[in-house]
Each structure stands twice: as structure tokens, then as C-alpha cells.
CSV table of C-alpha atoms and ligand atoms in Angstrom, one decimal:
chain,number,residue,atom,x,y,z
H,1211,MET,CA,-28.5,41.7,56.6
H,1212,GLU,CA,-26.2,41.4,53.7
H,1213,ARG,CA,-27.7,41.9,50.2
H,1214,VAL,CA,-26.0,41.1,46.9
H,1215,ASP,CA,-26.7,43.2,43.9
H,1216,ILE,CA,-27.4,40.9,41.0
H,1217,LEU,CA,-28.4,42.7,37.8
H,1218,GLY,CA,-29.7,45.6,39.9
H,1219,VAL,CA,-31.7,43.5,42.3
H,1220,LYS,CA,-30.7,43.2,45.9
H,1221,VAL,CA,-30.8,39.6,46.9
H,1222,ASP,CA,-30.5,38.6,50.6
H,1223,ALA,CA,-27.5,36.4,51.4
H,1224,VAL,CA,-29.4,34.2,53.8
H,1225,THR,CA,-29.6,30.6,54.7
H,1226,MET,CA,-32.9,28.8,54.9
H,1227,ALA,CA,-32.9,29.1,58.7
H,1228,GLN,CA,-32.2,32.9,58.5
H,1229,ALA,CA,-35.0,33.3,55.9
H,1230,VAL,CA,-37.5,31.5,58.1
H,1231,GLU,CA,-36.4,33.7,61.1
H,1232,ARG,CA,-36.9,36.8,59.0
H,1233,VAL,CA,-40.3,35.8,57.8
H,1234,ALA,CA,-41.3,35.1,61.5
H,1235,GLU,CA,-40.2,38.6,62.4
H,1236,LEU,CA,-42.2,40.1,59.5
H,1237,ILE,CA,-45.3,38.2,60.6
H,1238,ALA,CA,-44.8,39.4,64.2
H,1239,ALA,CA,-44.4,43.0,62.9
H,1240,ARG,CA,-47.9,42.9,61.3
H,1241,THR,CA,-47.0,45.5,58.6
H,1242,PRO,CA,-47.8,44.2,55.1
H,1243,SER,CA,-44.6,42.9,53.6
H,1244,MET,CA,-43.6,41.1,50.5
H,1245,VAL,CA,-41.1,38.2,50.3
H,1246,ALA,CA,-39.8,37.3,46.9
H,1247,THR,CA,-38.1,34.2,45.6
H,1248,ALA,CA,-35.5,35.3,42.9
H,1249,ASN,CA,-34.4,32.7,40.4
H,1250,ALA,CA,-32.3,33.4,37.2
H,1251,GLU,CA,-35.4,33.8,35.0
H,1252,MET,CA,-36.9,36.4,37.3
H,1253,LEU,CA,-33.7,38.4,37.7
H,1254,LEU,CA,-33.1,38.4,33.9
H,1255,ARG,CA,-36.7,39.7,33.4
H,1256,THR,CA,-35.9,42.7,35.6
H,1257,THR,CA,-33.4,43.9,32.9
H,1258,HIS,CA,-36.4,44.8,30.7
H,1259,ASP,CA,-39.1,45.1,33.4
H,1260,ALA,CA,-38.4,48.1,35.6
H,1261,GLU,CA,-41.6,47.7,37.5
H,1262,LEU,CA,-40.7,44.2,38.6
H,1263,LYS,CA,-37.2,45.4,39.5
H,1264,SER,CA,-38.5,48.2,41.8
H,1265,ILE,CA,-41.0,45.8,43.4
H,1266,LEU,CA,-38.2,43.3,44.2
H,1267,ASN,CA,-36.0,46.1,45.6
H,1268,ALA,CA,-38.9,47.2,47.9
H,1269,ALA,CA,-39.5,43.6,49.1
H,1270,LYS,CA,-38.6,43.0,52.7
H,1271,LEU,CA,-36.8,39.7,51.9
H,1272,VAL,CA,-35.5,38.4,48.5
H,1273,VAL,CA,-34.3,34.8,48.8
H,1274,PRO,CA,-31.9,33.2,46.4
H,1275,ASP,CA,-34.3,30.7,44.8
H,1276,GLY,CA,-32.2,28.6,42.4
H,1277,ALA,CA,-28.7,27.5,41.5
H,1278,GLY,CA,-28.4,30.3,39.0
H,1279,THR,CA,-28.9,33.0,41.7
H,1280,VAL,CA,-26.3,31.4,44.0
H,1281,TRP,CA,-23.9,31.0,41.1
H,1282,ALA,CA,-24.3,34.7,40.1
H,1283,ALA,CA,-23.5,35.9,43.6
H,1284,HIS,CA,-20.4,33.7,43.7
H,1285,HIS,CA,-19.3,34.8,40.2
H,1286,LEU,CA,-19.5,38.4,41.4
H,1287,GLY,CA,-17.3,37.5,44.3
H,1288,LYS,CA,-20.0,37.8,47.0
H,1289,ARG,CA,-21.1,35.5,49.8
H,1290,MET,CA,-24.3,33.6,49.2
H,1291,PRO,CA,-24.6,30.7,51.7
H,1292,GLU,CA,-27.1,28.4,50.0
H,1293,ARG,CA,-30.0,28.1,47.7
H,1294,VAL,CA,-33.4,28.9,49.4
H,1295,ALA,CA,-36.0,27.4,47.1
H,1296,GLY,CA,-39.4,28.9,47.4
H,1297,ALA,CA,-41.1,25.5,47.6
H,1298,ASP,CA,-38.7,24.6,50.5
H,1299,LEU,CA,-39.3,27.9,52.3
H,1300,VAL,CA,-43.0,27.4,52.1
H,1301,LEU,CA,-42.7,23.9,53.6
H,1302,GLU,CA,-40.5,25.1,56.4
H,1303,LEU,CA,-43.0,27.9,57.3
H,1304,MET,CA,-45.9,25.4,57.2
H,1305,ARG,CA,-44.0,23.1,59.6
H,1306,LEU,CA,-43.7,25.9,62.1
H,1307,ALA,CA,-47.3,27.1,61.5
H,1308,PRO,CA,-49.3,24.9,64.0
H,1309,ALA,CA,-47.0,25.8,66.9
H,1310,ARG,CA,-46.9,29.5,66.0
H,1311,ALA,CA,-50.6,29.7,65.1
H,1312,TRP,CA,-49.8,31.2,61.6
H,1313,LYS,CA,-52.7,31.1,59.2
H,1314,PHE,CA,-52.2,30.6,55.5
H,1315,PHE,CA,-54.3,31.6,52.4
H,1316,LEU,CA,-53.4,29.8,49.2
H,1317,PHE,CA,-54.2,31.9,46.1
H,1318,GLY,CA,-53.4,30.8,42.6
H,1319,SER,CA,-52.9,27.9,40.1
H,1320,ALA,CA,-55.6,26.1,38.2
H,1321,PRO,CA,-59.0,25.4,39.8
H,1322,GLY,CA,-58.8,22.6,42.5
H,1323,ILE,CA,-55.0,22.8,42.9
H,1324,ALA,CA,-55.0,25.2,45.9
H,1325,ASP,CA,-57.5,22.9,47.7
H,1326,LYS,CA,-55.4,19.9,47.0
H,1327,ALA,CA,-52.3,21.7,48.2
H,1328,ALA,CA,-54.3,22.7,51.4
H,1329,LEU,CA,-55.1,19.0,52.0
H,1330,LYS,CA,-51.5,18.1,51.6
H,1331,ALA,CA,-50.4,20.8,54.0
H,1332,GLN,CA,-52.9,19.5,56.6
H,1333,GLU,CA,-51.5,16.0,56.1
H,1334,LEU,CA,-47.9,17.1,56.4
H,1335,CYS,CA,-48.4,19.7,59.2
H,1336,PRO,CA,-51.3,18.5,61.4
H,1337,GLY,CA,-53.1,21.4,63.0
H,1338,ILE,CA,-52.1,24.0,60.3
H,1339,LYS,CA,-54.8,26.5,59.6
H,1340,ILE,CA,-55.5,27.2,55.9
H,1341,VAL,CA,-58.1,29.9,56.1
H,1342,GLY,CA,-58.9,30.1,52.4
H,1343,THR,CA,-58.1,29.1,48.9
H,1344,ARG,CA,-58.8,30.7,45.5
H,1345,ASN,CA,-57.7,29.7,42.0
H,1346,GLY,CA,-55.5,32.0,40.0
H,1347,TYR,CA,-57.6,32.4,36.9
H,1348,PHE,CA,-59.7,35.6,37.2
H,1349,THR,CA,-60.9,38.7,35.4
H,1350,ALA,CA,-60.7,42.3,36.6
H,1351,GLU,CA,-64.4,42.0,37.7
H,1352,ASP,CA,-63.5,39.1,40.0
H,1353,GLU,CA,-60.8,41.0,41.9
H,1354,PRO,CA,-62.9,42.9,44.5
H,1355,ASP,CA,-64.4,39.5,45.6
H,1356,ILE,CA,-60.9,37.9,45.7
H,1357,ILE,CA,-59.6,40.8,47.8
H,1358,ALA,CA,-62.6,40.7,50.1
H,1359,GLN,CA,-62.2,36.9,50.5
H,1360,ILE,CA,-58.5,37.2,51.5
H,1361,LYS,CA,-59.0,40.2,53.7
H,1362,HIS,CA,-61.9,38.7,55.7
H,1363,SER,CA,-60.1,35.4,56.2
H,1364,ARG,CA,-57.3,37.3,58.0
H,1365,PRO,CA,-54.3,35.1,57.1
H,1366,ASP,CA,-50.8,35.7,58.4
H,1367,VAL,CA,-49.2,34.4,55.2
H,1368,LEU,CA,-50.6,34.8,51.7
H,1369,LEU,CA,-49.1,32.5,49.1
H,1370,ALA,CA,-49.7,33.8,45.6
H,1371,ALA,CA,-49.1,31.4,42.8
H,1372,LEU,CA,-49.9,33.3,39.6
H,1373,GLY,CA,-46.5,33.0,37.9
H,1374,VAL,CA,-43.8,35.7,37.5
H,1375,PRO,CA,-44.3,38.7,37.2
H,1376,LYS,CA,-48.1,38.6,37.6
H,1377,GLN,CA,-47.9,37.5,41.3
H,1378,GLU,CA,-45.4,40.1,42.3
H,1379,LYS,CA,-47.3,42.9,40.5
H,1380,TRP,CA,-50.6,41.8,41.9
H,1381,LEU,CA,-49.3,41.6,45.4
H,1382,ALA,CA,-47.6,45.0,45.1
H,1383,ALA,CA,-50.8,46.6,43.9
H,1384,HIS,CA,-53.0,45.0,46.6
H,1385,MET,CA,-50.9,44.1,49.7
H,1386,ASN,CA,-51.6,47.2,51.7
H,1387,GLU,CA,-55.3,46.9,51.1
H,1388,LEU,CA,-55.2,43.2,52.0
H,1389,GLY,CA,-53.4,43.9,55.3
H,1390,VAL,CA,-51.8,40.4,55.3
H,1391,PRO,CA,-48.4,40.6,57.2
H,1392,VAL,CA,-46.5,38.4,54.8
H,1393,SER,CA,-47.2,37.8,51.1
H,1394,ILE,CA,-45.0,35.5,49.0
H,1395,GLY,CA,-45.0,35.0,45.3
H,1396,VAL,CA,-44.5,31.2,45.0
H,1397,GLY,CA,-44.8,30.3,41.3
H,1398,GLY,CA,-45.4,26.6,40.8
H,1399,THR,CA,-45.3,25.7,44.5
H,1400,LEU,CA,-49.0,24.9,44.8
H,1401,ASP,CA,-48.8,22.6,41.8
H,1402,VAL,CA,-45.9,20.8,43.4
H,1403,MET,CA,-47.7,20.5,46.8
H,1404,ALA,CA,-50.8,19.3,45.1
H,1405,GLY,CA,-48.8,16.6,43.4
H,1406,ALA,CA,-49.8,18.0,39.9
H,1407,VAL,CA,-46.1,18.7,39.2
H,1408,LYS,CA,-43.2,16.6,40.5
H,1409,ARG,CA,-40.2,18.1,42.2
H,1410,ALA,CA,-36.8,16.9,40.9
H,1411,PRO,CA,-35.3,13.9,42.8
H,1412,VAL,CA,-32.9,15.0,45.6
H,1413,TRP,CA,-29.8,14.0,43.7
H,1414,MET,CA,-30.8,16.3,40.8
H,1415,GLN,CA,-31.5,19.1,43.2
H,1416,ARG,CA,-28.0,18.6,44.8
H,1417,ALA,CA,-26.4,18.5,41.3
H,1418,ARG,CA,-28.2,21.8,40.7
H,1419,LEU,CA,-30.1,20.3,37.9
H,1420,GLU,CA,-33.7,21.0,39.0
H,1421,TRP,CA,-34.2,23.4,36.0
H,1422,LEU,CA,-33.3,20.5,33.6
H,1423,PHE,CA,-35.8,18.2,35.4
H,1424,ARG,CA,-38.6,20.7,35.1
H,1425,ALA,CA,-37.9,21.3,31.4
H,1426,MET,CA,-37.9,17.5,30.8
H,1427,LEU,CA,-41.2,17.0,32.6
H,1428,GLN,CA,-42.9,20.0,31.0
H,1429,PRO,CA,-41.5,20.4,27.5
H,1430,SER,CA,-43.6,23.5,27.1
H,1431,ARG,CA,-41.3,25.1,29.6
H,1432,ALA,CA,-38.1,24.1,27.7
H,1433,GLY,CA,-38.2,27.4,25.7
H,1434,ARG,CA,-37.7,29.2,29.0
H,1435,LEU,CA,-34.3,27.7,29.3
H,1436,VAL,CA,-32.9,30.3,26.9
H,1437,ALA,CA,-33.1,32.6,29.9
H,1438,LEU,CA,-30.2,30.7,31.5
H,1439,PRO,CA,-27.3,31.5,29.1
H,1440,LYS,CA,-28.7,35.1,28.8
H,1441,PHE,CA,-28.6,35.4,32.6
H,1442,VAL,CA,-25.0,34.0,32.7
H,1443,TRP,CA,-24.0,36.6,30.0
H,1444,GLN,CA,-25.6,39.5,31.8
H,1445,VAL,CA,-24.1,38.6,35.2
H,1446,HIS,CA,-20.7,38.3,33.5
H,1447,LYS,CA,-21.1,41.7,31.9
H,1448,GLN,CA,-22.0,43.1,35.4
H,1449,LYS,CA,-18.8,41.6,36.7
H,1450,VAL,CA,-16.6,43.0,34.0
H,1451,ASN,CA,-18.2,46.4,34.0
H,1452,GLY,CA,-18.2,46.6,37.8
D,1094,LIG,N1,-51.1,30.8,37.1
D,1094,LIG,C1,-52.3,31.4,37.6
D,1094,LIG,N2,-52.9,32.4,36.9
D,1094,LIG,C2,-52.4,32.9,35.8
D,1094,LIG,C3,-51.2,32.3,35.2
D,1094,LIG,C4,-50.6,31.3,35.9
D,1094,LIG,O1,-52.8,30.9,38.7
D,1094,LIG,O2,-53.1,33.8,35.2
D,1094,LIG,C5,-50.5,29.7,37.8
D,1094,LIG,C6,-50.2,28.5,37.1
D,1094,LIG,O3,-51.4,27.7,37.1
D,1094,LIG,C7,-49.1,27.9,37.9
D,1094,LIG,C8,-48.3,29.1,38.4
D,1094,LIG,O4,-49.2,30.2,38.2
D,1094,LIG,O5,-49.6,27.2,39.0
D,1094,LIG,C9,-47.1,29.4,37.6
D,1094,LIG,O6,-46.2,28.4,37.7
D,1094,LIG,P1,-44.7,28.4,37.1
D,1094,LIG,O7,-44.1,27.2,37.5
D,1094,LIG,O8,-44.8,28.8,35.7
D,1094,LIG,O9,-44.2,29.6,37.9
D,1094,LIG,P2,-43.0,30.6,37.6
D,1094,LIG,O10,-41.9,29.8,37.0
D,1094,LIG,O11,-43.5,31.7,36.7
D,1094,LIG,O12,-42.6,31.1,39.0
């Protein structure tokens, strides 16, 4: 599989269909594997977070989540077929889940959100097995219980929605112990599924403006937009310096 180096992180040049196929292979392999969804903000963060960078480079699949990641690959003269948004990847996997008997555990977000997301999943994908949920607000003392809960429910796919980089670091620290075949850091996906946060309208997604929609809806996130010009600048520096 082709991987494109963006700011030192190897991002897989995959379509949605290829990403889904790869996840299916990882589930079948049964060895604990991490799947990451790399957007511009995450990639920029790796320039000053070496731990996150090495976690991403050890992941079995890093999908281009976001217009910024696809743009970066193209600016560097590489092939990157399409955007594979984490929220869309999760939905595609959930659609296949009943037929393939894949079981999901939803971990993260505010209390009640993962349960609402589970109900939505059952409505959208009848027959899907959500074997457990747990909110993402916990202390170090709660961790053994959380780990035991996930382990004993034996999911095939663990969705961790703790935000970047907490979810990636938590998964890297615990995935071998958890023994779940595929763990994915999914950011705000459970909020979107639960209906607590709206996804941008399709025309805005197509116009590559989902980031703008999110900032408009949650002004507290607007400050995070400064990452975008910084990301563009860093990618350009990478291109010039080779
Ligand atoms: N979150 C959590 N525990 C924390 C911090 C955050 O469960 O300690 C959740 C938060 O409620 C939200 C998600 O993590 O559902 C982060 O969403 P965001 O859209 O900010 O994701 P990112 O852009 O960081 O991927």
C-alpha cells in the first residue's frame, strides 16, 4: 500500500473502499491494531509531539481525514485519491457489521453520548452488536475498570472518542492489554452520531468547507483554525526543502 510522508507521518493513499477492506483484514487478523484518522490539525501537532508521531507511524492504517491532508499530499506531488473522513469510515464499518458479525465498543465523549450513538447505530444498521459503552471522562483510578469492561465485552472494533492526542496515546498504551483487533481514534464522531453536533451539509463537505462549518457551529473551536495556515506553511516548507 502506498504511503505519503506528510510532515514525517506516513499517511495511506487509500480510497474509502480500500480503507474499509484494510480494516476488515485487520479484524480478521485478530492482532491488536490501531487505525488513525489524520487531519491537518493532528499532522501539525506531530511537529511538536514526537510521541504522537511515532504512534501514528506505528498504526496499521492512517487515513486522510480532511481536505487539508488530501491537499498536502497533492501539493507534495503525491497521489491521494480521496478524503476518508473518520465519521464516514465508522458508518461504512457499521453498515457492514451485522453481516460480518463485527462487535463494537463505543468509548468516549460526555456521559450519555456513547449510549445515544449506540441507539443511532442500531437504528441505522439493524442487527449491529454494540457490546458496551463508556463515557470519556475518567481519572487514573477508573482506568482498570474501563480496561476490564472493554476486555470482557470482547469487541472487534473499539471506537475511542477522547480527542486528539489523548485517544491515540490511550490506545497505544492499552491496546495490547485490551486485545481488541481494531482500535480507532474517532474524535467527535460519537457526538455527531448522537446528534449532539451536526455534520456540515453535503455541499459544504464537497466544497471542502467542513472545517468552517464546525468553527461556525462551535465558536470555541474557532481558535483551532490557526492550525490550518500553520499546516499549509509547514507542508510548503517540506516541499521546498525536499
Ligand atoms: N473527550 C472525552 N474525554 C476527554 C476529552 C474529550 O471523552 O477527556 C471527548 C469530547 O467530549 C468529544 C471528543 O472527545 O466528544 C473530542 O471531540 P473533538 O471534535 O474535539 O475531536 P478532535 O478534533 O480532537 O478529534
